[in-house]
Coordinates of C-alpha atoms in Angstrom, one line a residue:
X1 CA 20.9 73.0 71.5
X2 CA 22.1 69.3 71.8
X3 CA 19.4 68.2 73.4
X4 CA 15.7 67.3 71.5
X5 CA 13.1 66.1 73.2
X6 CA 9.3 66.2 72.6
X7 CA 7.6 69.4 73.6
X8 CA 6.1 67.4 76.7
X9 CA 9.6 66.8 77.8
X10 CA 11.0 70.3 77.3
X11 CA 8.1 71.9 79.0
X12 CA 9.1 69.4 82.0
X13 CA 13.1 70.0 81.4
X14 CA 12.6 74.0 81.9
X15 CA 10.5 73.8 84.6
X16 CA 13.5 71.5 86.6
X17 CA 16.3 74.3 85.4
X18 CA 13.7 76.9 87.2
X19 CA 12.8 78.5 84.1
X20 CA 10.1 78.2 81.2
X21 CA 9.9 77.1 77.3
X22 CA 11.0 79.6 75.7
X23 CA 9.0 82.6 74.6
X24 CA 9.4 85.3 71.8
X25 CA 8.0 88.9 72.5
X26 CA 9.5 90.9 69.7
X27 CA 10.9 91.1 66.4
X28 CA 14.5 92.1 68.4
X29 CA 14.0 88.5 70.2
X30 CA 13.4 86.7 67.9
X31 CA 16.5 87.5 66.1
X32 CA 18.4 86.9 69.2
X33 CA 17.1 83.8 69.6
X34 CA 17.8 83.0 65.7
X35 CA 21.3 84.2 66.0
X36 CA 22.3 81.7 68.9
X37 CA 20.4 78.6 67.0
X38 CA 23.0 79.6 64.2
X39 CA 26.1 79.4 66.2
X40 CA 25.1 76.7 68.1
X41 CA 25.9 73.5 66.1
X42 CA 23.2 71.0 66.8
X43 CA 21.4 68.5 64.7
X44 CA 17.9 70.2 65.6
X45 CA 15.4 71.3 63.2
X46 CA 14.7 74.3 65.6
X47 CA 13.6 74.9 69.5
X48 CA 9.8 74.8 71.1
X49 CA 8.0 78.0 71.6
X50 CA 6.1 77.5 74.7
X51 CA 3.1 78.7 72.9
X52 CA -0.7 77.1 73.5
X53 CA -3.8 77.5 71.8
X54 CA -6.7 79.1 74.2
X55 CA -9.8 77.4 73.3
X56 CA -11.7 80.0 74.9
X57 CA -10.3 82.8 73.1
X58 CA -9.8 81.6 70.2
X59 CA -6.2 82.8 70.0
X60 CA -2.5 81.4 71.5
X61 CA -0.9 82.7 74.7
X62 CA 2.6 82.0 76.1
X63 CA 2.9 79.3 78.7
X64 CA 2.4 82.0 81.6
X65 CA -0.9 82.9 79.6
X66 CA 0.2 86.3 78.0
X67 CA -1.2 86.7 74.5
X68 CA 1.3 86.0 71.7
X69 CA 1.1 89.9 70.0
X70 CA 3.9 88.8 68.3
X71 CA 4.2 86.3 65.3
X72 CA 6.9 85.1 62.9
X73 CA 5.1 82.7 60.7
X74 CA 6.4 81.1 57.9
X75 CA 4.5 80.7 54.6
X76 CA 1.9 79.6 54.0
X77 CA 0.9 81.3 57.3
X78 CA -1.1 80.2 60.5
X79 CA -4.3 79.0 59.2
X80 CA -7.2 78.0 61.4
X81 CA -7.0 74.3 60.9
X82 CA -3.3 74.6 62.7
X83 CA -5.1 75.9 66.3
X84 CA -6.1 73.4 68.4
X85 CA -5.1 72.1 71.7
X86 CA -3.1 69.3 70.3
X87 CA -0.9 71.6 68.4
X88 CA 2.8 72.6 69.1
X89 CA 5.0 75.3 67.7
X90 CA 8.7 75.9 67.2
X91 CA 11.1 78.5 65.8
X92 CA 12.6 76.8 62.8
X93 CA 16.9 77.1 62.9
X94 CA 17.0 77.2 59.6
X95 CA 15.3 80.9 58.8
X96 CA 14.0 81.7 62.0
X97 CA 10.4 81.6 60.9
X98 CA 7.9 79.7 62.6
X99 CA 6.0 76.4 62.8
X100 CA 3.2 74.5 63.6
X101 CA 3.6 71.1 64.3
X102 CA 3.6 67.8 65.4
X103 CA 4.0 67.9 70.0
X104 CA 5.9 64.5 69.9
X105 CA 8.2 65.2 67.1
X106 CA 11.5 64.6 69.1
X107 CA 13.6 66.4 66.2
X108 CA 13.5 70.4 68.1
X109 CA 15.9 71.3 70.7
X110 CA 15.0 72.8 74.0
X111 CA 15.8 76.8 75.0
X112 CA 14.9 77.6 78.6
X113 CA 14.2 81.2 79.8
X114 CA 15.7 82.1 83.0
X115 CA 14.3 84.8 85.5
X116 CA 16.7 87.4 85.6
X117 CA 18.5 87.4 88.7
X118 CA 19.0 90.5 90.4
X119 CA 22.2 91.4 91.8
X120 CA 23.2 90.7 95.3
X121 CA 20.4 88.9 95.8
X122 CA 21.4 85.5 96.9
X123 CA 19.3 82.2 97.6
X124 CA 20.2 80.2 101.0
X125 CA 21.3 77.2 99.1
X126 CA 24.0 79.3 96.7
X127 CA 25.1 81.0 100.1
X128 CA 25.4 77.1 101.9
X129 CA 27.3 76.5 99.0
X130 CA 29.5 79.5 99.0
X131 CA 30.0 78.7 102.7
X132 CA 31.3 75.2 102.1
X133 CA 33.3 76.4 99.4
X134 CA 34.6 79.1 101.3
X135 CA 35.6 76.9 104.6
X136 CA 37.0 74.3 102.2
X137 CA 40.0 76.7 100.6
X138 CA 40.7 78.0 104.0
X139 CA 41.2 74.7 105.6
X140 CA 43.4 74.0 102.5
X141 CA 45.3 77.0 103.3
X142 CA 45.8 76.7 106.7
X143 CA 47.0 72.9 106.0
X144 CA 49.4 74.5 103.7
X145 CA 50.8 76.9 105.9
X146 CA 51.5 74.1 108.3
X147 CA 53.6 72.1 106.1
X148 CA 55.3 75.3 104.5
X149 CA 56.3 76.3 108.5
X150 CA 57.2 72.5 108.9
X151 CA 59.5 72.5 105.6
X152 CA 61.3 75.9 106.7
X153 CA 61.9 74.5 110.2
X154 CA 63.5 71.4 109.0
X155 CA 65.6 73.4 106.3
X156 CA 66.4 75.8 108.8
X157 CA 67.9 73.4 111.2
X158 CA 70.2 71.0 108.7
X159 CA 71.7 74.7 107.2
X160 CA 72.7 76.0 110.9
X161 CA 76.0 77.4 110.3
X162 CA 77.5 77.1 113.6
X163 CA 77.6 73.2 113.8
X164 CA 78.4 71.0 111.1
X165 CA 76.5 67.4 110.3
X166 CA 78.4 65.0 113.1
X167 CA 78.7 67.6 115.5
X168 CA 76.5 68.6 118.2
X169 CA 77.2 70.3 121.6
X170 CA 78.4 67.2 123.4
X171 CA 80.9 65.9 120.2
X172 CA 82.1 69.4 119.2
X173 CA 86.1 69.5 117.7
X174 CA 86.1 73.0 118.8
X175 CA 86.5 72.0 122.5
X176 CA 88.6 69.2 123.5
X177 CA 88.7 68.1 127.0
X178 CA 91.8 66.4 128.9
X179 CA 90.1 63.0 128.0
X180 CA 90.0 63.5 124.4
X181 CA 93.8 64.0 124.4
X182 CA 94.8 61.1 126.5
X183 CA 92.1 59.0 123.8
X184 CA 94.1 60.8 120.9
X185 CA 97.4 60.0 122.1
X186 CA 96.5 56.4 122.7
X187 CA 95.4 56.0 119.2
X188 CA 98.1 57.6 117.7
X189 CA 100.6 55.1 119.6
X190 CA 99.0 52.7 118.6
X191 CA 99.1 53.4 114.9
X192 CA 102.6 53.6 115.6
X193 CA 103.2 50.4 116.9
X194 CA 101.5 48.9 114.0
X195 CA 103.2 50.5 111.6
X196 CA 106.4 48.8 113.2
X197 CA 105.7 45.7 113.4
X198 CA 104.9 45.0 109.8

């Protein structure tokens, strides 16, 4: 929970992720929720409820207009002066308990709740994005297929056993022609006659 906002602003921040403010239906949740304010270390004094009072009934419901059948209120308790439309609530980090207070105060953090997703069930954009993700690391592959064939050929022709570096079938010392001797035997006279003459 690094992030504080008012309660405007994490109403709006929810809705953006796809979810809601968060909401506490039991005593079981509201532990849970309690438990991860604890081992998150943030500077917050605790996390919106999304929480309004209903000025028809009388009572709070959650965002989606459930009634809240479910309270954790801290001492000295929920007294009638603390409902009206202008109020805000939050889940206090410290203890868990909550709070009425104050919709601007920009000191809470923000907890979202997420529909569950379902499994295998896939939206179009995560599937266009699983595509492109998917046609990405086979083009990569493929590119590195071609230079690891390129790589092998090149290493496969400088270690061919059968000629070495200089050679090649035109130059080979294996096969000497009647013109290669007659150019041998011209050199080596040659190399004679200068060694005489010094």
């Amino acid at each position: 929970m690094e992030l504080m906002l008012g309660h405007k602003e994490a109403l709006q921040r929810c809705q953006k992720a796809g979810g809601a403010i968060l909401s506490i239906m039991d005593e079981m949740e509201n532990v849970f929720v309690w438990e991860h304010m604890q081992s998150t270390e943030g500077q917050s004094g605790g996390a919106w409820l999304g929480m309004n009072f209903n000025p028809k009934g009388g009572t709070l419901v959650w965002h989606d207009n459930t009634a809240v059948n479910y309270s954790n209120w801290g001492p000295p308790g929920l007294g009638p002066s603390m409902l009206s439309h202008n109020s805000c609530y939050w889940i206090q980090s410290s203890s868990g308990l909550w709070r009425p207070g104050g919709c601007t105060n920009i000191t809470m953090g923000v907890v979202c709740k997420l529909p569950q997703v379902k499994e295998g069930s896939f939206s179009s954009s995560a599937l266009q994005e699983n595509t492109t993700a998917l046609v990405v690391v086979v083009l990569a592959a493929l590119a590195l297929l071609v230079l690891l064939a390129v790589a092998a050929l090149l290493y496969k022709r400088r270690r061919n056993p059968d000629r070495g570096a200089f050679e090649s079938a035109r130059y080979s010392r294996s096969s000497s022609g009647p013109g290669e001797v007659a150019e041998k035997n011209i050199l080596v006279s040659d190399m004679e006659m200068n060694e005489q003459q010094d």
